[in-house]
Amino acid sequence: VCWVCLVCVVQEACIYDRIVIVAENCGKLQIRTFQGTIKQTLDIETPIICLTLNTCYLAAVTLSGVIHIWDLNRR
């Protein structure tokens, strides 16, 4: 299920603690509050094809085959 976030289409979204992690089709990850405020934007060079959350670790797989992993406890 895709939904539109301002001007780009959201591919996937995850919820962690009190934030929403949004993967956009243009290769960006946005960390947002539930009110919609953008806390952080992570630019990734290629579109994200898979986004998964396991306890405090967020993993994103890009179209070029690169896996990015972040520890959300440290943010």
PDB file of N, CA and C in Angstrom, residues 19-64:
ATOM      1  N   ILE A  19       8.685   7.560  16.664  1.00  0.00           N
ATOM      2  CA  ILE A  19       9.012   8.108  15.346  1.00  0.00           C
ATOM      3  C   ILE A  19       8.474   7.204  14.238  1.00  0.00           C
ATOM      4  N   VAL A  20       8.322   7.789  13.072  1.00  0.00           N
ATOM      5  CA  VAL A  20       7.919   7.067  11.877  1.00  0.00           C
ATOM      6  C   VAL A  20       9.075   7.168  10.886  1.00  0.00           C
ATOM      7  N   ILE A  21       9.516   6.050  10.345  1.00  0.00           N
ATOM      8  CA  ILE A  21      10.586   6.024   9.350  1.00  0.00           C
ATOM      9  C   ILE A  21       9.931   5.782   8.006  1.00  0.00           C
ATOM     10  N   VAL A  22      10.127   6.707   7.076  1.00  0.00           N
ATOM     11  CA  VAL A  22       9.450   6.672   5.787  1.00  0.00           C
ATOM     12  C   VAL A  22      10.480   6.501   4.688  1.00  0.00           C
ATOM     13  N   ALA A  23      10.318   5.483   3.842  1.00  0.00           N
ATOM     14  CA  ALA A  23      11.188   5.265   2.674  1.00  0.00           C
ATOM     15  C   ALA A  23      10.460   5.790   1.448  1.00  0.00           C
ATOM     16  N   GLU A  24      11.058   6.764   0.780  1.00  0.00           N
ATOM     17  CA  GLU A  24      10.459   7.358  -0.407  1.00  0.00           C
ATOM     18  C   GLU A  24      11.046   6.728  -1.657  1.00  0.00           C
ATOM     19  N   ASN A  25      10.330   6.835  -2.764  1.00  0.00           N
ATOM     20  CA  ASN A  25      10.785   6.215  -4.009  1.00  0.00           C
ATOM     21  C   ASN A  25      11.987   6.913  -4.624  1.00  0.00           C
ATOM     22  N   CYS A  26      12.354   8.082  -4.131  1.00  0.00           N
ATOM     23  CA  CYS A  26      13.496   8.816  -4.681  1.00  0.00           C
ATOM     24  C   CYS A  26      14.802   8.476  -3.959  1.00  0.00           C
ATOM     25  N   GLY A  27      14.795   7.499  -3.042  1.00  0.00           N
ATOM     26  CA  GLY A  27      16.016   7.087  -2.368  1.00  0.00           C
ATOM     27  C   GLY A  27      16.308   7.862  -1.108  1.00  0.00           C
ATOM     28  N   LYS A  28      15.280   8.319  -0.407  1.00  0.00           N
ATOM     29  CA  LYS A  28      15.470   9.044   0.847  1.00  0.00           C
ATOM     30  C   LYS A  28      14.737   8.322   1.964  1.00  0.00           C
ATOM     31  N   LEU A  29      15.337   8.382   3.129  1.00  0.00           N
ATOM     32  CA  LEU A  29      14.675   7.927   4.348  1.00  0.00           C
ATOM     33  C   LEU A  29      14.411   9.155   5.195  1.00  0.00           C
ATOM     34  N   GLN A  30      13.187   9.316   5.634  1.00  0.00           N
ATOM     35  CA  GLN A  30      12.863  10.437   6.502  1.00  0.00           C
ATOM     36  C   GLN A  30      12.439   9.905   7.856  1.00  0.00           C
ATOM     37  N   ILE A  31      12.997  10.500   8.897  1.00  0.00           N
ATOM     38  CA  ILE A  31      12.623  10.197  10.266  1.00  0.00           C
ATOM     39  C   ILE A  31      11.662  11.300  10.686  1.00  0.00           C
ATOM     40  N   ARG A  32      10.416  10.920  11.002  1.00  0.00           N
ATOM     41  CA  ARG A  32       9.372  11.904  11.318  1.00  0.00           C
ATOM     42  C   ARG A  32       8.734  11.608  12.663  1.00  0.00           C
ATOM     43  N   THR A  33       8.175  12.643  13.267  1.00  0.00           N
ATOM     44  CA  THR A  33       7.337  12.458  14.448  1.00  0.00           C
ATOM     45  C   THR A  33       5.940  12.099  13.967  1.00  0.00           C
ATOM     46  N   PHE A  34       5.078  11.713  14.890  1.00  0.00           N
ATOM     47  CA  PHE A  34       3.703  11.408  14.519  1.00  0.00           C
ATOM     48  C   PHE A  34       2.950  12.649  14.059  1.00  0.00           C
ATOM     49  N   GLN A  35       3.436  13.833  14.428  1.00  0.00           N
ATOM     50  CA  GLN A  35       2.813  15.078  13.982  1.00  0.00           C
ATOM     51  C   GLN A  35       3.248  15.459  12.562  1.00  0.00           C
ATOM     52  N   GLY A  36       4.264  14.788  12.025  1.00  0.00           N
ATOM     53  CA  GLY A  36       4.722  15.052  10.665  1.00  0.00           C
ATOM     54  C   GLY A  36       6.008  15.851  10.576  1.00  0.00           C
ATOM     55  N   THR A  37       6.571  16.280  11.692  1.00  0.00           N
ATOM     56  CA  THR A  37       7.816  17.041  11.693  1.00  0.00           C
ATOM     57  C   THR A  37       8.973  16.139  11.285  1.00  0.00           C
ATOM     58  N   ILE A  38       9.778  16.598  10.325  1.00  0.00           N
ATOM     59  CA  ILE A  38      10.938  15.823   9.878  1.00  0.00           C
ATOM     60  C   ILE A  38      12.084  16.064  10.849  1.00  0.00           C
ATOM     61  N   LYS A  39      12.540  14.993  11.496  1.00  0.00           N
ATOM     62  CA  LYS A  39      13.656  15.083  12.432  1.00  0.00           C
ATOM     63  C   LYS A  39      14.998  14.891  11.737  1.00  0.00           C
ATOM     64  N   GLN A  40      15.027  14.010  10.747  1.00  0.00           N
ATOM     65  CA  GLN A  40      16.274  13.725  10.040  1.00  0.00           C
ATOM     66  C   GLN A  40      15.946  13.148   8.671  1.00  0.00           C
ATOM     67  N   THR A  41      16.796  13.449   7.679  1.00  0.00           N
ATOM     68  CA  THR A  41      16.673  12.876   6.345  1.00  0.00           C
ATOM     69  C   THR A  41      17.982  12.189   6.000  1.00  0.00           C
ATOM     70  N   LEU A  42      17.883  10.941   5.565  1.00  0.00           N
ATOM     71  CA  LEU A  42      19.055  10.180   5.137  1.00  0.00           C
ATOM     72  C   LEU A  42      18.963   9.991   3.632  1.00  0.00           C
ATOM     73  N   ASP A  43      19.929  10.548   2.895  1.00  0.00           N
ATOM     74  CA  ASP A  43      19.949  10.401   1.441  1.00  0.00           C
ATOM     75  C   ASP A  43      20.726   9.151   1.070  1.00  0.00           C
ATOM     76  N   ILE A  44      20.096   8.319   0.289  1.00  0.00           N
ATOM     77  CA  ILE A  44      20.722   7.099  -0.227  1.00  0.00           C
ATOM     78  C   ILE A  44      20.715   7.236  -1.740  1.00  0.00           C
ATOM     79  N   GLU A  45      21.818   6.857  -2.374  1.00  0.00           N
ATOM     80  CA  GLU A  45      22.016   7.158  -3.790  1.00  0.00           C
ATOM     81  C   GLU A  45      21.060   6.447  -4.743  1.00  0.00           C
ATOM     82  N   THR A  46      20.480   5.332  -4.336  1.00  0.00           N
ATOM     83  CA  THR A  46      19.569   4.600  -5.214  1.00  0.00           C
ATOM     84  C   THR A  46      18.260   4.313  -4.484  1.00  0.00           C
ATOM     85  N   PRO A  47      17.192   4.017  -5.200  1.00  0.00           N
ATOM     86  CA  PRO A  47      15.900   3.737  -4.555  1.00  0.00           C
ATOM     87  C   PRO A  47      15.963   2.535  -3.615  1.00  0.00           C
ATOM     88  N   ILE A  48      15.187   2.612  -2.564  1.00  0.00           N
ATOM     89  CA  ILE A  48      15.112   1.550  -1.566  1.00  0.00           C
ATOM     90  C   ILE A  48      14.062   0.540  -2.005  1.00  0.00           C
ATOM     91  N   ILE A  49      14.432  -0.748  -1.977  1.00  0.00           N
ATOM     92  CA  ILE A  49      13.472  -1.776  -2.373  1.00  0.00           C
ATOM     93  C   ILE A  49      12.934  -2.555  -1.183  1.00  0.00           C
ATOM     94  N   CYS A  50      13.629  -2.497  -0.046  1.00  0.00           N
ATOM     95  CA  CYS A  50      13.172  -3.218   1.139  1.00  0.00           C
ATOM     96  C   CYS A  50      13.600  -2.451   2.386  1.00  0.00           C
ATOM     97  N   LEU A  51      12.679  -2.331   3.319  1.00  0.00           N
ATOM     98  CA  LEU A  51      12.944  -1.658   4.586  1.00  0.00           C
ATOM     99  C   LEU A  51      12.412  -2.557   5.693  1.00  0.00           C
ATOM    100  N   THR A  52      13.252  -2.867   6.674  1.00  0.00           N
ATOM    101  CA  THR A  52      12.813  -3.733   7.765  1.00  0.00           C
ATOM    102  C   THR A  52      13.369  -3.228   9.091  1.00  0.00           C
ATOM    103  N   LEU A  53      12.625  -3.505  10.144  1.00  0.00           N
ATOM    104  CA  LEU A  53      12.987  -3.060  11.482  1.00  0.00           C
ATOM    105  C   LEU A  53      12.983  -4.270  12.404  1.00  0.00           C
ATOM    106  N   ASN A  54      14.099  -4.482  13.117  1.00  0.00           N
ATOM    107  CA  ASN A  54      14.222  -5.597  14.049  1.00  0.00           C
ATOM    108  C   ASN A  54      14.756  -5.036  15.355  1.00  0.00           C
ATOM    109  N   THR A  55      13.966  -5.066  16.383  1.00  0.00           N
ATOM    110  CA  THR A  55      14.242  -4.429  17.669  1.00  0.00           C
ATOM    111  C   THR A  55      14.682  -2.985  17.437  1.00  0.00           C
ATOM    112  N   CYS A  56      15.959  -2.672  17.577  1.00  0.00           N
ATOM    113  CA  CYS A  56      16.416  -1.288  17.404  1.00  0.00           C
ATOM    114  C   CYS A  56      17.227  -1.085  16.123  1.00  0.00           C
ATOM    115  N   TYR A  57      17.310  -2.088  15.270  1.00  0.00           N
ATOM    116  CA  TYR A  57      18.099  -1.982  14.043  1.00  0.00           C
ATOM    117  C   TYR A  57      17.192  -1.811  12.827  1.00  0.00           C
ATOM    118  N   LEU A  58      17.506  -0.819  12.018  1.00  0.00           N
ATOM    119  CA  LEU A  58      16.779  -0.563  10.779  1.00  0.00           C
ATOM    120  C   LEU A  58      17.691  -0.939   9.618  1.00  0.00           C
ATOM    121  N   ALA A  59      17.179  -1.761   8.710  1.00  0.00           N
ATOM    122  CA  ALA A  59      17.950  -2.165   7.538  1.00  0.00           C
ATOM    123  C   ALA A  59      17.202  -1.746   6.287  1.00  0.00           C
ATOM    124  N   ALA A  60      17.946  -1.224   5.313  1.00  0.00           N
ATOM    125  CA  ALA A  60      17.379  -0.831   4.033  1.00  0.00           C
ATOM    126  C   ALA A  60      18.231  -1.444   2.928  1.00  0.00           C
ATOM    127  N   VAL A  61      17.574  -2.082   1.984  1.00  0.00           N
ATOM    128  CA  VAL A  61      18.252  -2.663   0.826  1.00  0.00           C
ATOM    129  C   VAL A  61      17.921  -1.797  -0.378  1.00  0.00           C
ATOM    130  N   THR A  62      18.964  -1.398  -1.126  1.00  0.00           N
ATOM    131  CA  THR A  62      18.752  -0.534  -2.274  1.00  0.00           C
ATOM    132  C   THR A  62      18.689  -1.343  -3.564  1.00  0.00           C
ATOM    133  N   LEU A  63      18.259  -0.680  -4.613  1.00  0.00           N
ATOM    134  CA  LEU A  63      18.133  -1.302  -5.924  1.00  0.00           C
ATOM    135  C   LEU A  63      19.482  -1.776  -6.455  1.00  0.00           C
ATOM    136  N   SER A  64      20.567  -1.127  -6.038  1.00  0.00           N
ATOM    137  CA  SER A  64      21.903  -1.523  -6.480  1.00  0.00           C
ATOM    138  C   SER A  64      22.479  -2.674  -5.655  1.00  0.00           C
TER     139      SER A  64
END
